[in-house]
PDB file of C-alpha atoms in Angstrom:
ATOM      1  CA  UNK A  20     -21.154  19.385  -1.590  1.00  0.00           C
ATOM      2  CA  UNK A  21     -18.473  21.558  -2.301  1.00  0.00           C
ATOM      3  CA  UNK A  22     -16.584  21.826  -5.334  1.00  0.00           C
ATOM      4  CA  UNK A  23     -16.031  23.155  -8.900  1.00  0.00           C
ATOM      5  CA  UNK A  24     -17.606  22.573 -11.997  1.00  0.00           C
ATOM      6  CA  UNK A  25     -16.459  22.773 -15.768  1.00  0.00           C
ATOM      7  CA  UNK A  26     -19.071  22.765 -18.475  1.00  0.00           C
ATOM      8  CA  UNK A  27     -19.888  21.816 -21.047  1.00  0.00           C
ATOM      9  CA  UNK A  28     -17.989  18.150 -20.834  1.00  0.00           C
ATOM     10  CA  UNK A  29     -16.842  18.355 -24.839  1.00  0.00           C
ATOM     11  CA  UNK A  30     -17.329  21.370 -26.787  1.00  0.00           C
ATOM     12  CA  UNK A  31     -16.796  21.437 -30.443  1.00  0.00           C
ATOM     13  CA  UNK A  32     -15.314  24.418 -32.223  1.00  0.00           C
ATOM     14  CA  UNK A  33     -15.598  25.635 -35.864  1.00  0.00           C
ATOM     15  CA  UNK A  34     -13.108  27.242 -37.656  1.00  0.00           C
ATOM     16  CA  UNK A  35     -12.711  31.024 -36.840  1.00  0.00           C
ATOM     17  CA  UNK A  36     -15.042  30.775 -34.123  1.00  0.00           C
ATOM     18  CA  UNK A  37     -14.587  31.790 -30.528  1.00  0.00           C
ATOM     19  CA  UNK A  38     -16.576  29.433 -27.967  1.00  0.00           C
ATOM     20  CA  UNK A  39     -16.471  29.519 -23.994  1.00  0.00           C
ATOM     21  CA  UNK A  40     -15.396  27.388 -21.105  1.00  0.00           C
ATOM     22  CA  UNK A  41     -17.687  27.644 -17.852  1.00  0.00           C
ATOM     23  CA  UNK A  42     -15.765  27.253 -13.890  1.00  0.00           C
ATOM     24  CA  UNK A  43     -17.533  27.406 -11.358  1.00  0.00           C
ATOM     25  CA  UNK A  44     -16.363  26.996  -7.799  1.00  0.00           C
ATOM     26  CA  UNK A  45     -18.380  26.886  -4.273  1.00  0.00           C
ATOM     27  CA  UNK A  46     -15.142  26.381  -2.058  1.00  0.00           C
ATOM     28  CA  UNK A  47     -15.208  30.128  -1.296  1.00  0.00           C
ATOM     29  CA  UNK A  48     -11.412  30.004  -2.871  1.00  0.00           C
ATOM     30  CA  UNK A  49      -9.855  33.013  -4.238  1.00  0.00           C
ATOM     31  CA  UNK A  50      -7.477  32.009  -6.703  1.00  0.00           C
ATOM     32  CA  UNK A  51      -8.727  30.084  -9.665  1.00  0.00           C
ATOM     33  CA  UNK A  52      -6.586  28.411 -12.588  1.00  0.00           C
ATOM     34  CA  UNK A  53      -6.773  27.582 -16.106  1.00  0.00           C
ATOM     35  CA  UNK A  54      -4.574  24.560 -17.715  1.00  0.00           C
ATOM     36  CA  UNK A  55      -4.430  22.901 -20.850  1.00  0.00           C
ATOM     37  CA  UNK A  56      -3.901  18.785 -21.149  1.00  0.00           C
ATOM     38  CA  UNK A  57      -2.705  17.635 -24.179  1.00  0.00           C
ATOM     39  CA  UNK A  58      -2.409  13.493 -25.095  1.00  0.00           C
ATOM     40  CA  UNK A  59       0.533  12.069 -23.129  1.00  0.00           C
ATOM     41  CA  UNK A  60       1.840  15.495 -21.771  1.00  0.00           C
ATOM     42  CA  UNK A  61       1.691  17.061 -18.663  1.00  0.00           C
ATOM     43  CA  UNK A  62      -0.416  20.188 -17.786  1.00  0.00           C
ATOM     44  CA  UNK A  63       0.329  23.598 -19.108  1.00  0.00           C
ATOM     45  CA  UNK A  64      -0.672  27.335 -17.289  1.00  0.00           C
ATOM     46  CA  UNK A  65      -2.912  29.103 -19.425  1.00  0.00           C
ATOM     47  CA  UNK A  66      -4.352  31.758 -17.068  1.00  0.00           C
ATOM     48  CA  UNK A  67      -4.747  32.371 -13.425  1.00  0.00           C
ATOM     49  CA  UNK A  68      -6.535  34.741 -11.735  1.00  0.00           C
ATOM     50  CA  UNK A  69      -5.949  35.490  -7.211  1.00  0.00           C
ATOM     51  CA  UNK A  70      -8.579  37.818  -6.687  1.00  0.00           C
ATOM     52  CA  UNK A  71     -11.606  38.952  -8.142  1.00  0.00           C
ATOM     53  CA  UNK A  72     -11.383  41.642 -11.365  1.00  0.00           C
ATOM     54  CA  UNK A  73      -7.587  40.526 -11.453  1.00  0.00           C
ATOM     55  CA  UNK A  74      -5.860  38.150 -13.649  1.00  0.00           C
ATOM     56  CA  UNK A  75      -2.030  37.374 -15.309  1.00  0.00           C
ATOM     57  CA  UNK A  76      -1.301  35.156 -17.953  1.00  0.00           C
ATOM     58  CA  UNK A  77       0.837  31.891 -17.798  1.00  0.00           C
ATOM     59  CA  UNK A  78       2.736  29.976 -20.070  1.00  0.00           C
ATOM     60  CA  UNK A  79       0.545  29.343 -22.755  1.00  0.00           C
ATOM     61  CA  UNK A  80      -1.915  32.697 -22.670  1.00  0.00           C
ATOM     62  CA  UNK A  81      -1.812  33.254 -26.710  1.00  0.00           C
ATOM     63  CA  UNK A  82      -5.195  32.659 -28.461  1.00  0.00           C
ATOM     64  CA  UNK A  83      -7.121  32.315 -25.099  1.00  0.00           C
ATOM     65  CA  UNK A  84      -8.852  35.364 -22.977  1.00  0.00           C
ATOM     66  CA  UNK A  85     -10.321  35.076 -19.391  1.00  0.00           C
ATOM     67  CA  UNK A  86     -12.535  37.105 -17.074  1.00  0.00           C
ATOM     68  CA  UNK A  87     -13.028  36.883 -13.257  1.00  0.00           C
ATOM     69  CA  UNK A  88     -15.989  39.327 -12.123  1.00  0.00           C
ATOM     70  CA  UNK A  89     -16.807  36.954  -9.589  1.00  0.00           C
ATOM     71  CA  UNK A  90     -15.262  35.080  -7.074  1.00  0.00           C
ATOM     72  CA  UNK A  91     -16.636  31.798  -7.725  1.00  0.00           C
ATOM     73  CA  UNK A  92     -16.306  32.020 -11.580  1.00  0.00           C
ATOM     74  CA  UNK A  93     -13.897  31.771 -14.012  1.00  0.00           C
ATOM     75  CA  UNK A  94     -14.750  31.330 -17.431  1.00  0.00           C
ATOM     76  CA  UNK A  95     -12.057  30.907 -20.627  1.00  0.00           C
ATOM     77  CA  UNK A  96     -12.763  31.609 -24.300  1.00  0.00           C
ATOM     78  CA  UNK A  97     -10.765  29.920 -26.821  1.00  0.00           C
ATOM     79  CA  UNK A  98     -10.224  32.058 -29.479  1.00  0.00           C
ATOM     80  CA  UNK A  99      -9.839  32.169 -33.274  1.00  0.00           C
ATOM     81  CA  UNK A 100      -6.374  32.853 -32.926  1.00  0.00           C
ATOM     82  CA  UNK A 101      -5.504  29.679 -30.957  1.00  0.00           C
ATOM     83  CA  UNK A 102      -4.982  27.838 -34.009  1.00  0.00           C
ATOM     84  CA  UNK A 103      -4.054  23.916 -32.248  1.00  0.00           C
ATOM     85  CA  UNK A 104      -6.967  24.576 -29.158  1.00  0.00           C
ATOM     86  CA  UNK A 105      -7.738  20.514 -29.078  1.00  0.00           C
ATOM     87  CA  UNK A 106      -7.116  19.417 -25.917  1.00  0.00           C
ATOM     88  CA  UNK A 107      -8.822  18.628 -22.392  1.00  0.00           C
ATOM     89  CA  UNK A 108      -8.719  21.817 -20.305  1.00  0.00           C
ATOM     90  CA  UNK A 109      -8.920  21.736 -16.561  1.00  0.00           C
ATOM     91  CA  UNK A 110      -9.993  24.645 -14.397  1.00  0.00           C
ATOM     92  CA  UNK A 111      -8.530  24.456 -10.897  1.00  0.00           C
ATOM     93  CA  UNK A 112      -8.581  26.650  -7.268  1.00  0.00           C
ATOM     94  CA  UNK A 113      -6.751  27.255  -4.138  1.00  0.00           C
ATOM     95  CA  UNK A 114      -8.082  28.801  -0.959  1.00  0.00           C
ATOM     96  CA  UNK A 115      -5.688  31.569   0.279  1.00  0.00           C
ATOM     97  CA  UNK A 116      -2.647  29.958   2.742  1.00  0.00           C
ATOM     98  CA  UNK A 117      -2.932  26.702   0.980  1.00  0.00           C
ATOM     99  CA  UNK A 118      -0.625  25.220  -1.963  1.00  0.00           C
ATOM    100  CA  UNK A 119      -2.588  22.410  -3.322  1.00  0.00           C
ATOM    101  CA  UNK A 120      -5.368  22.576  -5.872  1.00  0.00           C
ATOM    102  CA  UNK A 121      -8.706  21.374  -6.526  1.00  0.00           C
ATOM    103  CA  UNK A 122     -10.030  20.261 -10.009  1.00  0.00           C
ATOM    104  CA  UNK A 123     -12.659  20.413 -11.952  1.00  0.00           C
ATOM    105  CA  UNK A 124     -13.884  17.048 -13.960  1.00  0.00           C
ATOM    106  CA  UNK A 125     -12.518  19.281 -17.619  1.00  0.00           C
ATOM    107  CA  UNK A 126     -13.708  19.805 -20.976  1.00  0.00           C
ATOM    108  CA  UNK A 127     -12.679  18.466 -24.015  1.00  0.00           C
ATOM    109  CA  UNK A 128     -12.992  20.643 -26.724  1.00  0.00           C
ATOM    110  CA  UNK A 129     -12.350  19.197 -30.400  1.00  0.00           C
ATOM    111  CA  UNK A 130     -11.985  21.165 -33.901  1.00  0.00           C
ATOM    112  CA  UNK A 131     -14.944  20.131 -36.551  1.00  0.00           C
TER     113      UNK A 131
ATOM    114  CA  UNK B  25      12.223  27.845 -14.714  1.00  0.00           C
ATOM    115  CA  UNK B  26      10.820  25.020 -12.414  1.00  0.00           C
ATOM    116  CA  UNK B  27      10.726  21.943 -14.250  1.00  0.00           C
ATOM    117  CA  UNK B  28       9.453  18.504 -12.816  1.00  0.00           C
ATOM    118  CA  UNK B  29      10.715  15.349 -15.025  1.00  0.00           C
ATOM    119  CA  UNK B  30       8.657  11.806 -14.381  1.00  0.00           C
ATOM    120  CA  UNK B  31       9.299   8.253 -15.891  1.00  0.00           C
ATOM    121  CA  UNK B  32       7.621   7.795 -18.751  1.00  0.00           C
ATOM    122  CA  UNK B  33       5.013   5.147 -19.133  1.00  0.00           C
ATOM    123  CA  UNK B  34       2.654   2.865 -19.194  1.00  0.00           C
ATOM    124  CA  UNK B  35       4.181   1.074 -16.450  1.00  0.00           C
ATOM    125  CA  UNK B  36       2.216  -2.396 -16.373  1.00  0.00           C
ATOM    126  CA  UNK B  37       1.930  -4.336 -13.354  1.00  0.00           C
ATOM    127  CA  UNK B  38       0.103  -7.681 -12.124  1.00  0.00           C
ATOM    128  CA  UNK B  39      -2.189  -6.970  -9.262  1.00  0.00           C
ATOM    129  CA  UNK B  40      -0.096  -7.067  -6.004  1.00  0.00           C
ATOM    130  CA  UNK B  41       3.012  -6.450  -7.439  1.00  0.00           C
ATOM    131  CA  UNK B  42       5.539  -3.499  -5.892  1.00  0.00           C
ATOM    132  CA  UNK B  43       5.008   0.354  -7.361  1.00  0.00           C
ATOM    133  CA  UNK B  44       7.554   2.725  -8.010  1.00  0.00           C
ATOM    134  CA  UNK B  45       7.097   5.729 -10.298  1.00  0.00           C
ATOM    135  CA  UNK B  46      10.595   8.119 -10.445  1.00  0.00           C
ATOM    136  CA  UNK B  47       9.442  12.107 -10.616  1.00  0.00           C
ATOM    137  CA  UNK B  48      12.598  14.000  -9.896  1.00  0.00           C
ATOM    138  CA  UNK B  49      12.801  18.385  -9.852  1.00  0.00           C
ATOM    139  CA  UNK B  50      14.633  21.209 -10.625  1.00  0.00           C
ATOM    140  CA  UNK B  51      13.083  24.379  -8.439  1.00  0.00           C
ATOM    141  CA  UNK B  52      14.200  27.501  -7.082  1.00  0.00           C
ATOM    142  CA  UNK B  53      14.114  27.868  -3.521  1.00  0.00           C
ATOM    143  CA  UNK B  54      12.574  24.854  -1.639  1.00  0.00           C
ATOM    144  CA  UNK B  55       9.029  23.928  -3.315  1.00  0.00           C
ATOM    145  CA  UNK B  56       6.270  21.640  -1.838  1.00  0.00           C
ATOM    146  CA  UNK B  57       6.148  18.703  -3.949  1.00  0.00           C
ATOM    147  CA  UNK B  58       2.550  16.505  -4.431  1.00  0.00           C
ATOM    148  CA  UNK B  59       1.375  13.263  -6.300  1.00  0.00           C
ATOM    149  CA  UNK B  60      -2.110  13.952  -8.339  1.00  0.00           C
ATOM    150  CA  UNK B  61      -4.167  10.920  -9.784  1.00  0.00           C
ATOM    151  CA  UNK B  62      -6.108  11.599 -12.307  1.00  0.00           C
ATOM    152  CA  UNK B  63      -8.913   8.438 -14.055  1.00  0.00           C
ATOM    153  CA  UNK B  64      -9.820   8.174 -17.584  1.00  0.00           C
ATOM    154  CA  UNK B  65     -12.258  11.382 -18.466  1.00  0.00           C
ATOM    155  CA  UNK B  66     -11.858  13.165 -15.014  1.00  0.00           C
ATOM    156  CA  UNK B  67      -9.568  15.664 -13.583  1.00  0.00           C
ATOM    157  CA  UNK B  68      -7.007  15.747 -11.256  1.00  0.00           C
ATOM    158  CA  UNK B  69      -7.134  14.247  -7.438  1.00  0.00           C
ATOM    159  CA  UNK B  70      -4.839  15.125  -5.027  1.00  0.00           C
ATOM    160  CA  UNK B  71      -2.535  12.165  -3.949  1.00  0.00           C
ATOM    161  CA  UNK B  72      -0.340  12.831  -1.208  1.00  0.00           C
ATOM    162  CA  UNK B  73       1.794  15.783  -0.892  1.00  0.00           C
ATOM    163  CA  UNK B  74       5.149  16.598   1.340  1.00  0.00           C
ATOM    164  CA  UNK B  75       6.238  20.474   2.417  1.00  0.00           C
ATOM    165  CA  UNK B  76       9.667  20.108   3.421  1.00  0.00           C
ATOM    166  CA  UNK B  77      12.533  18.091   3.219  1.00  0.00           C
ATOM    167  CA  UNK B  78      12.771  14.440   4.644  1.00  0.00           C
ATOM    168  CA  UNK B  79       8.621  14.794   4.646  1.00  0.00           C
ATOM    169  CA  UNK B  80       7.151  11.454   3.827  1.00  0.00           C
ATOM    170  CA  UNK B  81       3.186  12.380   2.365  1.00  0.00           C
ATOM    171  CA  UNK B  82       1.155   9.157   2.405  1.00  0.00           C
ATOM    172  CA  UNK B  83      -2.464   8.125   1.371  1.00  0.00           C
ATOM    173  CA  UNK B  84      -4.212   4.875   0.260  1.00  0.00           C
ATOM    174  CA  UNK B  85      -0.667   2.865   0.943  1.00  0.00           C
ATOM    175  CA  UNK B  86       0.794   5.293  -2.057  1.00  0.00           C
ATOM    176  CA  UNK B  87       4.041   7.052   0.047  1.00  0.00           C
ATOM    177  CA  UNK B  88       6.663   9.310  -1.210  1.00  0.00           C
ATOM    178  CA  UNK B  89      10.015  10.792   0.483  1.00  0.00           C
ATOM    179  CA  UNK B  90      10.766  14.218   0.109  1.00  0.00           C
ATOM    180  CA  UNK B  91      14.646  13.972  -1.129  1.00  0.00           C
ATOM    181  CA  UNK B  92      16.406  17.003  -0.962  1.00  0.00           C
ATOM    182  CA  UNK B  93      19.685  16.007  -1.656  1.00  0.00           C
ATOM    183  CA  UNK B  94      18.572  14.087  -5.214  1.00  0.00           C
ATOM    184  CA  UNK B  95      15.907  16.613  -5.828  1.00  0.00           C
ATOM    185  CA  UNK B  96      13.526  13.370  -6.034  1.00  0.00           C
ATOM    186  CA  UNK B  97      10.091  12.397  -5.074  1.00  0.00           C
ATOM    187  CA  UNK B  98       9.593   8.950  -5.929  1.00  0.00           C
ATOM    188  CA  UNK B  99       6.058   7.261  -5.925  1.00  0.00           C
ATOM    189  CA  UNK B 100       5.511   4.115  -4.089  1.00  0.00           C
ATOM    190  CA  UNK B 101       2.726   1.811  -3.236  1.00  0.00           C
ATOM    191  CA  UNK B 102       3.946  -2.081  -1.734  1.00  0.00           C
ATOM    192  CA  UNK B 103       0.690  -3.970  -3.412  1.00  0.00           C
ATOM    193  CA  UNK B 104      -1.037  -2.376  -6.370  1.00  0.00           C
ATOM    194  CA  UNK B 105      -4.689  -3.163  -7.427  1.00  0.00           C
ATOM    195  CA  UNK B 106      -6.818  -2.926 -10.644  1.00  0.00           C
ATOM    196  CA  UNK B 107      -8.446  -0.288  -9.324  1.00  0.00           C
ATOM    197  CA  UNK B 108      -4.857   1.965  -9.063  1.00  0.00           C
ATOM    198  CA  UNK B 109      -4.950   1.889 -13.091  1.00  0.00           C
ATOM    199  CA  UNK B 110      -4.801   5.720 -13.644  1.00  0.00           C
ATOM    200  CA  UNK B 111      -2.310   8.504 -15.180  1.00  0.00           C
ATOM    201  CA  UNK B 112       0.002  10.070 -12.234  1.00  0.00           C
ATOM    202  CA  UNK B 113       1.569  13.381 -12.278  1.00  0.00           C
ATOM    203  CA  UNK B 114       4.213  14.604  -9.950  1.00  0.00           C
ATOM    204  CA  UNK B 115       3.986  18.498  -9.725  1.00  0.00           C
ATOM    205  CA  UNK B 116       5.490  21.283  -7.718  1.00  0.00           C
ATOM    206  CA  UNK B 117       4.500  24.846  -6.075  1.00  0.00           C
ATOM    207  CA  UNK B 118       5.743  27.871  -7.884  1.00  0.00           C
ATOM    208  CA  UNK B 119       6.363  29.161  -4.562  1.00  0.00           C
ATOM    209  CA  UNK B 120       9.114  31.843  -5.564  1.00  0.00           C
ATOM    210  CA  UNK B 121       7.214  33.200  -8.671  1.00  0.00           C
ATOM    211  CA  UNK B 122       4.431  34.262  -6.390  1.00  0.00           C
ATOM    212  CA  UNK B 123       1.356  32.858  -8.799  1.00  0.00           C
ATOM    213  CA  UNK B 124       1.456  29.622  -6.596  1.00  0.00           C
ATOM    214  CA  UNK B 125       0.334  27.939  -8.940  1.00  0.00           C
ATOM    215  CA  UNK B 126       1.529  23.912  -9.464  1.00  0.00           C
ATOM    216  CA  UNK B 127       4.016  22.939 -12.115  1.00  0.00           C
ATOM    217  CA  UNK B 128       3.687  19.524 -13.193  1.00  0.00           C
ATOM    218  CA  UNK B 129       5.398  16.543 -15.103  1.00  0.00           C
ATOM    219  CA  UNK B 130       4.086  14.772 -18.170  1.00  0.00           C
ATOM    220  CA  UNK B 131       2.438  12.109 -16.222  1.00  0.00           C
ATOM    221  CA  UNK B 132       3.089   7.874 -15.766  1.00  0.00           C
ATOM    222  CA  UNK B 133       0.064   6.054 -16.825  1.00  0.00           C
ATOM    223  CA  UNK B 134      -0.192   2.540 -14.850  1.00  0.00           C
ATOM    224  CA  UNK B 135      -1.795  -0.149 -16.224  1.00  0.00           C
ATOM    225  CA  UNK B 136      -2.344  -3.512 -13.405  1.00  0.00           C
ATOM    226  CA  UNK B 137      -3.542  -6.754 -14.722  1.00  0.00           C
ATOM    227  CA  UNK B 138      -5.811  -9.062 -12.872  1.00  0.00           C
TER     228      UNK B 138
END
């Protein structure tokens, strides 16, 4: 079955350390999408990427870096400069034409 | 900017009762507009979704209008069921910036009670 997957399901950070956020899709989609969930809020833009070896920051990009060197994966690191990064992060695509987006089941990542 | 403002919640409910979560907009340009669902620990699942004015997107008896004139797209469902307990978010296309990417509201969690 099609679809995309986020791992790990919670991640747990220590202090000044970067960790990783695995996406990957099988839709075949081009454009892939990082967003941020925090407790009774609505989703935030962290990065997006529409084609492979190209990416733009959104609204949130500070403290976070993303690569795309293939089409079917886009992983985000947290960094040590995101200094508030607990919060449930969703990776999303789109196929090319289309508006809507699919999601992945997200990772929570907490601060030890 | 885009912006997308929803009722706030939890809206609580007894099982069969009538559903009506308010989202309304402010866009540039004229935006698609969608309903997501998302359940406790998973991401989001698209809803319904409407592309144009006076569209009326519908799924799973969950329906919403397309309102140009009051910038609204207001969630409905005539008989809710335990199983509709979830957090809803109303979002819209960033069609004009050209990321396309979805700009949502804060969410509604519903709550229904046997």
């Amino acid at each position: 079955d099609g679809g995309i997957t986020q791992s790990p399901k919670y991640l747990f950070r220590k202090e000044g350390q970067n960790v990783t956020l695995s996406c990957e899709q099988n839709l075949n989609h081009d454009a892939m999408y990082w967003y941020r969930q925090d407790p009774g809020q609505g989703l935030r833009l962290i990065y997006y990427s529409q084609i492979v070896n190209d990416f733009q920051k959104g609204d949130i990009a500070e403290g976070y870096s993303v690569s795309r060197e293939k089409k079917e994966s886009f992983p985000l690191t947290v960094t040590s400069a995101q200094k508030n990064p607990t919060a449930f992060y969703l990776c999303a695509s789109r196929s090319t034409g289309d508006e809507k987006l699919f999601f992945g089941s997200g990772t929570q990542l907490s601060v030890l | 900017g885009n912006s997308v403002t929803q009722m706030e919640g939890p809206v609580t409910l007894s099982e069969e009762a009538f559903l009506t979560i308010n989202c309304t907009y402010t866009a540039t340009g004229y935006p698609s507009l969608f309903w997501y669902v998302q359940y406790p620990g998973e991401g989001l699942q698209l809803l319904l979704k409407a592309t144009k004015a006076d569209d009326k997107g519908s799924n799973k008896g969950f329906e919403a209008t397309y309102r140009k004139e009051t910038t609204s797209f207001h969630l409905e469902k005539g008989s809710v069921q335990v199983s509709d307990s979830a957090v809803y978010f109303c979002a819209l296309s960033d069609r004009d910036t050209g990321r396309r990417a979805l700009t949502f509201g804060s969410g509604t969690r519903l709550q229904v009670q046997p």
